[in-house]
Amino acid sequence: MAAARSTRNGLPGVSILQDARFLQAVSQLIFAVLVVTGVWAIAWNVLRTLQAQNLTPNFAFMSTRAGFDIAAAPEWYTSQSTFWDAYLVGFINTLRVVALGLFLATMMGVFFGIFLLSSNFLLRTLARVYVEILRNTPLLVQLFVWYFIVMLSLPVYQQSLTFPAEGVFLIPVRWLFYLPALLIAWAAARRTQQRPILYGTAALLIAVEVLSLLNVLPAWNVRIEVLPLFYANIKGIVLPEIWTTARFVPWLVCVAGGFVVAVIVAMRIRRIRDETGRIIPTTAIALGLFLTVMIGSWFILSTVGVRDTVEVDQNGTRVEIPISQAVDEELLTPEQQAEITPAPMLIVVPVRGNFDFERGSIITPEYTALLLGLSVYTSAFIAEIVRAGIQAVPYGQVEAARSIGLKYDKVLRLIVLPQALRVIIPPLGNQYLNLAKNSSLAIAVAFADLFQVTTTIMNTSGQSVPGMILVMLTYLVISLTISLTANIFNRRLKLVAN
Amino acid sequence: MTTNGHAPDQPIIECRNVNKWYGEFHALRDVSLSVQPSEVVVIIGPSGSGKSTLIRCINQLETHQEGTIIVDGIDVGQNSANIAAVRSEVGMVFQQFNLFPHLSVLDNITLGPREVRHVRRAIAERKGLELLERVGIPEKAHQFPGQLSGGQQQRVAIARALAMEPKILLFDEPTSALDPEMIKEVLDVMRELAGTGITMLVVTHEMGFAREVADRVLFFDQGRLVEEGTPEVLFARNLKHHPRTDAFLMNLL
Amino acid sequence: MTMESNLAPTIYDQEPERRSPPLLEIGVLAWMRQNLFKTWIDTLVTVVAFLVGISVITAVITWAVRDANWYVIIYNLRLFFVGRYPVSEEWRVWAALLLFAFTGGAAWAAWARASRRAVIAAVVIVVASFIIPTVIVQTIPLPYAYFAAGNIPVTSGSSTQTPQPQVTFIGAAGETVMIRVAQGYETDDVALSGLNSFADDVTNLLRANAQTRLTNDQRAVEINAALAGDLLTAGQRQRLERELSRLTSLPPVTETYAVNQAPVDVRVLRASTFEPVGEASLTLNGGELIVTLPETGWYILEKLAADGAESVTVLQTRGLYPLFERNLIRSQQVDAAGNITAAAGRVNQYVRMSDGVTIEEVRPRIDGTDLPFNGIINNQLRGQSDAAGYARLFLAPLLQQISIPALLIGIAVTAGFGFSRLADRLAPHPILPRGTSRRNAAWLIVAAPIIAIVLIYGLGGNVLPVTETSLWGGLLLTLFLTITGITLSFPLGVLLALGRRSSLPIVSLICTVYIEFVRGVPLITVLFISQLLIPLVDPRLAEFPNVFRATIAVILFSAAYLAENVRGGLQSIPKGQVEAARALGLPGWRITWSITLPQALRAVIPALVGQFISLYKDTSLVAIVGLTDLTGIAENVYAQTEYIGLRREGLLFIAVIYFVVSFSMATLSRRIERSGAGVLRRARL
């Protein structure tokens, strides 16, 4: 303690035993010796016991064959891979959950934090109930709910949920005109300050709809066939695959070039603008330029050198046949399809087979449950932090912002949130830390994250102590990274505000 | 937004039978008044008399429940689109300054023009520097509000309101939160402004300022307009006043 | 303005009247306008929020009242609350609970005001928990129980069963049992598919068959209709055709099994003597057997279909209800004279699910085989229950189980309250109005957890034998971990905080490293380490109970977080405090002990309660290392075959328990915070 620093040295007649500095040094030394001896004694005992069991701790075993499979592991991992590879799979999985979880939790947290302060009683109450339920029940229980109740209640493969719903739909032609008509009427009403234009149009449209429903007016329909893009079933969520073709890299180069050009142009325009004071829509020009390059190069690349034949395997010999014929006869492998597609990228819609999807990337229910559980749980805490942060901004700030004519969204974005951020950042960093650490609960839903994989490694190899050391150090590194980042942000915010 | 142009002889602010309640409390009672363009009107009255409430109703920081307030030809009670239009025409200076602490002085001033009027940064900043010059603190442009004294902050707040080139400036007790030695620097700026032809509506306890600058002084009490007149007549001891005006002035002097 | 106004002030003489605001500005209407319908966006939000809220609430209520099977909770309440804690020692848990209730009452009297509303609410709850179940039991009859009799096996899906010739049940003295052939199930499958009550396996198979057949037919009709239209994609058409080809049309179940076509000879026997207490031959259109039972105990229902009849008959009964078996552990019972009255060991109890009548007699056997009883597996009320059924089957039994505890807790709280009031009356504090009661309550708050832990763990000897920690479970274990965790980590946390702020660099460094290390790793790793490392440190520690290993982990983990909270408090103490103390000549440790620390702790009470809450929730992680805390025991419960598929009910129940405790702590903390943490300061006087 600061209080203990009453130095009396230098006074005559004081023995060395009364010298505060000496006493401090001695007591520290004793403390350090005690701690070191304690830790050393434990370590030595553990080592001896392990040696007796023929399990001297080392890390060499990590380079040997792991011999176990990991569900939903990337292709490069097999049971022949090393323990290090398994560890890496776990580490990557943890990062996947944490990174996306942080994003989702922040988004949801900010929204619910704002909802908590809504002037609308119902919204406010719903948000409050959401936050309180989530904050006051254990994450583990919530994870069980997400996994066993939500994810595992999804239907079996044959009855997969689909989005958008599959089927043929008849859309009345008249519906296509409603929105444009309303928009035009709204614009006209705004320009002429005559609201009845809008009301009249709306009334007219309602009349048309009613008459059509009563079959007084004839109904023309457009037939639209909808095929699903997303599926959900008990085995997971199936998304369309995005494939890149041979033209992807050239296109990417064009996009990058377009970006550079757009930035250079924007900088030039800004200089001209600052020098002459002329009003030039910088952002619009730069963005337009960039988009033109991006879309233009896509189309140009899609038309250059398009092949019209493809080599396929027919009865053991390779023959060249027209693409249209190959497509009709379904002779193409997915890789070949990617090769002959003229566009730089293509979206491959999931294809149903008899018992499982033949195409489409699957997100496992374990990953989904963990991700949702973690981010929803954390979002409740973030919502409270955001609420407290916003409430810490004096109301006068809002009034001042409104008095210079800023609208609601800009008041929030330009005035309230930046100031709230200064209050929010430190506890938010803590929540990010918690999310990262809580991701270790993946073991409860059998998701192969860092901790789950390491326990498997420990069980398989018997090397529990090195495994534990490894996993703790890894979490420590993740935690330190997050808190360092939060600290840097915090310091920058403080600098800005002095 | 364009405003419905008004003839020069039309009042720029017109309140007709404005009533406002806070819960059961009747805060503004049948207030009717009009302000001509370029007029400087000072509102005085004991605290709780509704004078701040009135000017906050004019730019709709508070909503009134009965009566009409027409600002520059726009009925502000009608809908929210009107409110935004009015607010960009009406500047307001607060008792507590309410500068944005996370923005530099210059950014505080240029925020409105840039975000509401979509003026380019360079132009807005040039204008901002001119305004700072006008309120006498050009050297503070790149500092943060927290580094300024109260008087300087209030002058920045005035510059911020002026940056929107408003037709009307509302002052809500601009000097009440200031130390005595800083009041003068703010009043000097306001005095200078009054000469420029901008319409000003000032709620203040600075009777000296009212006497010197105001075209007209309104006396509010218990949520209603009790008496009005030019400063000479309103502060004149020898004329007949409403008893409450007398009492108020007596206490003051 | 006119010219006159320059010469004289304009005075407005007429005073506008003070009016009430327009109707829309006050009361409910104004509130609704301000809070629900301010702008059109607001209105839209209100409508959407209302729809979302209403649909969630109705979905939950519909599920809870109609579809859920709450037996998993009602008949495992003991497990959920105390795990497998020995039955004979259960009084200790009760004593600890009542001690806490007493402490709560005393603290309430000492710091809060007696709120009439709270008292009335408590009384109403206690009284209602007695009256409501009685009323429900008296007014709503139990549903019938259905048993099948016959000679032929019934198949549905992959399971096949033949009706049991005998089945046992528990009866109480004086009860009547009624048995007859269930009418209406012989004509068509619709009635059979809606059979919605307790039913034995074979009856359930019949019903499942009927349901499958009806849904298949229904589905075929749907598919044919869809195929006839032209609103299908090619893929849909292909899948529907495939599905249709797999759907087979079956003959009616009533025909297949000739339901209710043969007469059944029914006898009811006393299991102890095998003597019949009633018999009859029942046919579809005639007769019912009504028997009054002479004593409480096991009975046997014998149901034999006529020889050679290829049929299944469904019997409708009253008074025969499903049972479930529970295994308890009882420690040795010794009476005052030192004689052993009951040996230690397992006890099998059989509980009648409809009303909880419990017996410990051995199950009836014939030729060395246990007779089957209609157990919980097949007695589950399949299908949906109506509100009356819900009240009779789930609500009444639950309330019956909580009525006595609620009364006892109520009495203990009242006693604690009275104790505080009496203490103030008898020995008034010289300065403070409630000084005496506050000092007492503070002591009670400190002592109660310690006494409770000693009670529950035991001291050894005959009166308080040491209980086996591996039997602890449920909420008991959760609370044990939380309370020991927080009380024991507290001193360690304070020391760490002081150490980290110490001016001695080595001490500060070591404490900092410890705190930051522990805060950087997940709790689950610390739990694993403690499970793993403790036996490795010394082989003799291999027997060290898992519960205590987890407790140590929780303490070590929690201390680091607590240290940071305390450090926050220490930092908030103005420097002047230390300087003033030093000016008085106080030695360093004395300044810390009497000046800085008390103020720092007071400042961080809300943070400490927050820490307490998160520790309470975090103890659920011990389930992962195999302990049976609330979460762990729930996982164990629905791992049993009887309760498979009832995870929703179990998870909802434990979530509610976690929520109630955690939310009340949070509310308490908010109240302490609002009253300005000065509560503690006054308590110290």
PDB file of N, CA, C and O in Angstrom, chain B residues 108-138:
ATOM      1  N   ASN B 108     -18.297  21.526 -34.892  1.00  0.00           N
ATOM      2  CA  ASN B 108     -19.567  21.888 -34.277  1.00  0.00           C
ATOM      3  C   ASN B 108     -20.327  22.860 -35.167  1.00  0.00           C
ATOM      4  O   ASN B 108     -21.535  22.738 -35.352  1.00  0.00           O
ATOM      5  N   ILE B 109     -19.577  23.828 -35.695  1.00  0.00           N
ATOM      6  CA  ILE B 109     -20.229  24.870 -36.489  1.00  0.00           C
ATOM      7  C   ILE B 109     -20.631  24.360 -37.855  1.00  0.00           C
ATOM      8  O   ILE B 109     -21.712  24.667 -38.350  1.00  0.00           O
ATOM      9  N   THR B 110     -19.786  23.509 -38.454  1.00  0.00           N
ATOM     10  CA  THR B 110     -20.055  23.110 -39.838  1.00  0.00           C
ATOM     11  C   THR B 110     -20.994  21.909 -39.941  1.00  0.00           C
ATOM     12  O   THR B 110     -21.443  21.577 -41.028  1.00  0.00           O
ATOM     13  N   LEU B 111     -21.272  21.278 -38.800  1.00  0.00           N
ATOM     14  CA  LEU B 111     -22.080  20.049 -38.852  1.00  0.00           C
ATOM     15  C   LEU B 111     -23.438  20.290 -39.506  1.00  0.00           C
ATOM     16  O   LEU B 111     -23.849  19.562 -40.419  1.00  0.00           O
ATOM     17  N   GLY B 112     -24.129  21.331 -39.047  1.00  0.00           N
ATOM     18  CA  GLY B 112     -25.468  21.614 -39.571  1.00  0.00           C
ATOM     19  C   GLY B 112     -25.452  21.875 -41.067  1.00  0.00           C
ATOM     20  O   GLY B 112     -26.122  21.186 -41.839  1.00  0.00           O
ATOM     21  N   PRO B 113     -24.648  22.861 -41.506  1.00  0.00           N
ATOM     22  CA  PRO B 113     -24.605  23.123 -42.951  1.00  0.00           C
ATOM     23  C   PRO B 113     -24.271  21.876 -43.757  1.00  0.00           C
ATOM     24  O   PRO B 113     -24.886  21.621 -44.790  1.00  0.00           O
ATOM     25  N   ARG B 114     -23.324  21.093 -43.268  1.00  0.00           N
ATOM     26  CA  ARG B 114     -22.915  19.944 -44.069  1.00  0.00           C
ATOM     27  C   ARG B 114     -23.982  18.863 -44.084  1.00  0.00           C
ATOM     28  O   ARG B 114     -24.292  18.298 -45.125  1.00  0.00           O
ATOM     29  N   GLU B 115     -24.562  18.573 -42.939  1.00  0.00           N
ATOM     30  CA  GLU B 115     -25.452  17.428 -42.865  1.00  0.00           C
ATOM     31  C   GLU B 115     -26.889  17.764 -43.230  1.00  0.00           C
ATOM     32  O   GLU B 115     -27.636  16.908 -43.651  1.00  0.00           O
ATOM     33  N   VAL B 116     -27.272  19.017 -43.012  1.00  0.00           N
ATOM     34  CA  VAL B 116     -28.661  19.374 -43.323  1.00  0.00           C
ATOM     35  C   VAL B 116     -28.748  20.054 -44.681  1.00  0.00           C
ATOM     36  O   VAL B 116     -29.579  19.727 -45.510  1.00  0.00           O
ATOM     37  N   ARG B 117     -27.838  21.005 -44.921  1.00  0.00           N
ATOM     38  CA  ARG B 117     -27.895  21.741 -46.184  1.00  0.00           C
ATOM     39  C   ARG B 117     -27.006  21.117 -47.252  1.00  0.00           C
ATOM     40  O   ARG B 117     -26.975  21.583 -48.383  1.00  0.00           O
ATOM     41  N   HIS B 118     -26.232  20.112 -46.878  1.00  0.00           N
ATOM     42  CA  HIS B 118     -25.342  19.419 -47.807  1.00  0.00           C
ATOM     43  C   HIS B 118     -24.356  20.371 -48.469  1.00  0.00           C
ATOM     44  O   HIS B 118     -24.066  20.275 -49.647  1.00  0.00           O
ATOM     45  N   VAL B 119     -23.852  21.312 -47.660  1.00  0.00           N
ATOM     46  CA  VAL B 119     -22.805  22.214 -48.141  1.00  0.00           C
ATOM     47  C   VAL B 119     -21.487  21.453 -48.079  1.00  0.00           C
ATOM     48  O   VAL B 119     -21.278  20.639 -47.184  1.00  0.00           O
ATOM     49  N   ARG B 120     -20.613  21.684 -49.055  1.00  0.00           N
ATOM     50  CA  ARG B 120     -19.320  20.983 -49.055  1.00  0.00           C
ATOM     51  C   ARG B 120     -18.495  21.434 -47.866  1.00  0.00           C
ATOM     52  O   ARG B 120     -18.585  22.570 -47.406  1.00  0.00           O
ATOM     53  N   ARG B 121     -17.628  20.500 -47.433  1.00  0.00           N
ATOM     54  CA  ARG B 121     -16.845  20.773 -46.241  1.00  0.00           C
ATOM     55  C   ARG B 121     -16.032  22.067 -46.357  1.00  0.00           C
ATOM     56  O   ARG B 121     -16.061  22.923 -45.468  1.00  0.00           O
ATOM     57  N   ALA B 122     -15.331  22.231 -47.492  1.00  0.00           N
ATOM     58  CA  ALA B 122     -14.435  23.378 -47.613  1.00  0.00           C
ATOM     59  C   ALA B 122     -15.219  24.686 -47.473  1.00  0.00           C
ATOM     60  O   ALA B 122     -14.808  25.610 -46.768  1.00  0.00           O
ATOM     61  N   ILE B 123     -16.361  24.706 -48.125  1.00  0.00           N
ATOM     62  CA  ILE B 123     -17.161  25.931 -48.089  1.00  0.00           C
ATOM     63  C   ILE B 123     -17.682  26.157 -46.680  1.00  0.00           C
ATOM     64  O   ILE B 123     -17.608  27.268 -46.133  1.00  0.00           O
ATOM     65  N   ALA B 124     -18.184  25.084 -46.098  1.00  0.00           N
ATOM     66  CA  ALA B 124     -18.733  25.202 -44.753  1.00  0.00           C
ATOM     67  C   ALA B 124     -17.656  25.658 -43.784  1.00  0.00           C
ATOM     68  O   ALA B 124     -17.902  26.483 -42.904  1.00  0.00           O
ATOM     69  N   GLU B 125     -16.432  25.149 -43.966  1.00  0.00           N
ATOM     70  CA  GLU B 125     -15.376  25.519 -43.028  1.00  0.00           C
ATOM     71  C   GLU B 125     -14.956  26.971 -43.210  1.00  0.00           C
ATOM     72  O   GLU B 125     -14.677  27.667 -42.234  1.00  0.00           O
ATOM     73  N   ARG B 126     -14.943  27.409 -44.465  1.00  0.00           N
ATOM     74  CA  ARG B 126     -14.601  28.824 -44.684  1.00  0.00           C
ATOM     75  C   ARG B 126     -15.622  29.712 -43.974  1.00  0.00           C
ATOM     76  O   ARG B 126     -15.299  30.634 -43.254  1.00  0.00           O
ATOM     77  N   LYS B 127     -16.876  29.342 -44.173  1.00  0.00           N
ATOM     78  CA  LYS B 127     -17.962  30.080 -43.530  1.00  0.00           C
ATOM     79  C   LYS B 127     -17.824  30.003 -42.010  1.00  0.00           C
ATOM     80  O   LYS B 127     -18.003  30.998 -41.293  1.00  0.00           O
ATOM     81  N   GLY B 128     -17.488  28.811 -41.528  1.00  0.00           N
ATOM     82  CA  GLY B 128     -17.348  28.612 -40.086  1.00  0.00           C
ATOM     83  C   GLY B 128     -16.269  29.498 -39.503  1.00  0.00           C
ATOM     84  O   GLY B 128     -16.459  30.104 -38.447  1.00  0.00           O
ATOM     85  N   LEU B 129     -15.150  29.583 -40.234  1.00  0.00           N
ATOM     86  CA  LEU B 129     -14.066  30.434 -39.731  1.00  0.00           C
ATOM     87  C   LEU B 129     -14.488  31.895 -39.699  1.00  0.00           C
ATOM     88  O   LEU B 129     -14.171  32.628 -38.765  1.00  0.00           O
ATOM     89  N   GLU B 130     -15.239  32.305 -40.736  1.00  0.00           N
ATOM     90  CA  GLU B 130     -15.749  33.689 -40.729  1.00  0.00           C
ATOM     91  C   GLU B 130     -16.601  33.943 -39.500  1.00  0.00           C
ATOM     92  O   GLU B 130     -16.497  34.990 -38.839  1.00  0.00           O
ATOM     93  N   LEU B 131     -17.473  32.978 -39.200  1.00  0.00           N
ATOM     94  CA  LEU B 131     -18.363  33.145 -38.058  1.00  0.00           C
ATOM     95  C   LEU B 131     -17.583  33.211 -36.763  1.00  0.00           C
ATOM     96  O   LEU B 131     -17.879  34.023 -35.880  1.00  0.00           O
ATOM     97  N   LEU B 132     -16.539  32.376 -36.658  1.00  0.00           N
ATOM     98  CA  LEU B 132     -15.725  32.402 -35.443  1.00  0.00           C
ATOM     99  C   LEU B 132     -15.057  33.761 -35.305  1.00  0.00           C
ATOM    100  O   LEU B 132     -14.927  34.298 -34.212  1.00  0.00           O
ATOM    101  N   GLU B 133     -14.631  34.294 -36.440  1.00  0.00           N
ATOM    102  CA  GLU B 133     -14.034  35.622 -36.458  1.00  0.00           C
ATOM    103  C   GLU B 133     -15.047  36.628 -35.884  1.00  0.00           C
ATOM    104  O   GLU B 133     -14.726  37.462 -35.053  1.00  0.00           O
ATOM    105  N   ARG B 134     -16.280  36.456 -36.350  1.00  0.00           N
ATOM    106  CA  ARG B 134     -17.333  37.396 -35.982  1.00  0.00           C
ATOM    107  C   ARG B 134     -17.608  37.333 -34.477  1.00  0.00           C
ATOM    108  O   ARG B 134     -17.886  38.347 -33.856  1.00  0.00           O
ATOM    109  N   VAL B 135     -17.568  36.108 -33.886  1.00  0.00           N
ATOM    110  CA  VAL B 135     -17.807  36.030 -32.444  1.00  0.00           C
ATOM    111  C   VAL B 135     -16.512  36.187 -31.663  1.00  0.00           C
ATOM    112  O   VAL B 135     -16.492  36.046 -30.446  1.00  0.00           O
ATOM    113  N   GLY B 136     -15.418  36.422 -32.388  1.00  0.00           N
ATOM    114  CA  GLY B 136     -14.191  36.858 -31.716  1.00  0.00           C
ATOM    115  C   GLY B 136     -13.258  35.765 -31.234  1.00  0.00           C
ATOM    116  O   GLY B 136     -12.375  36.030 -30.414  1.00  0.00           O
ATOM    117  N   ILE B 137     -13.426  34.515 -31.680  1.00  0.00           N
ATOM    118  CA  ILE B 137     -12.484  33.478 -31.228  1.00  0.00           C
ATOM    119  C   ILE B 137     -12.022  32.613 -32.400  1.00  0.00           C
ATOM    120  O   ILE B 137     -12.139  31.389 -32.358  1.00  0.00           O
ATOM    121  N   PRO B 138     -11.455  33.221 -33.460  1.00  0.00           N
ATOM    122  CA  PRO B 138     -11.028  32.397 -34.594  1.00  0.00           C
ATOM    123  C   PRO B 138      -9.918  31.425 -34.214  1.00  0.00           C
ATOM    124  O   PRO B 138      -9.790  30.368 -34.803  1.00  0.00           O
TER     125      PRO B 138
END
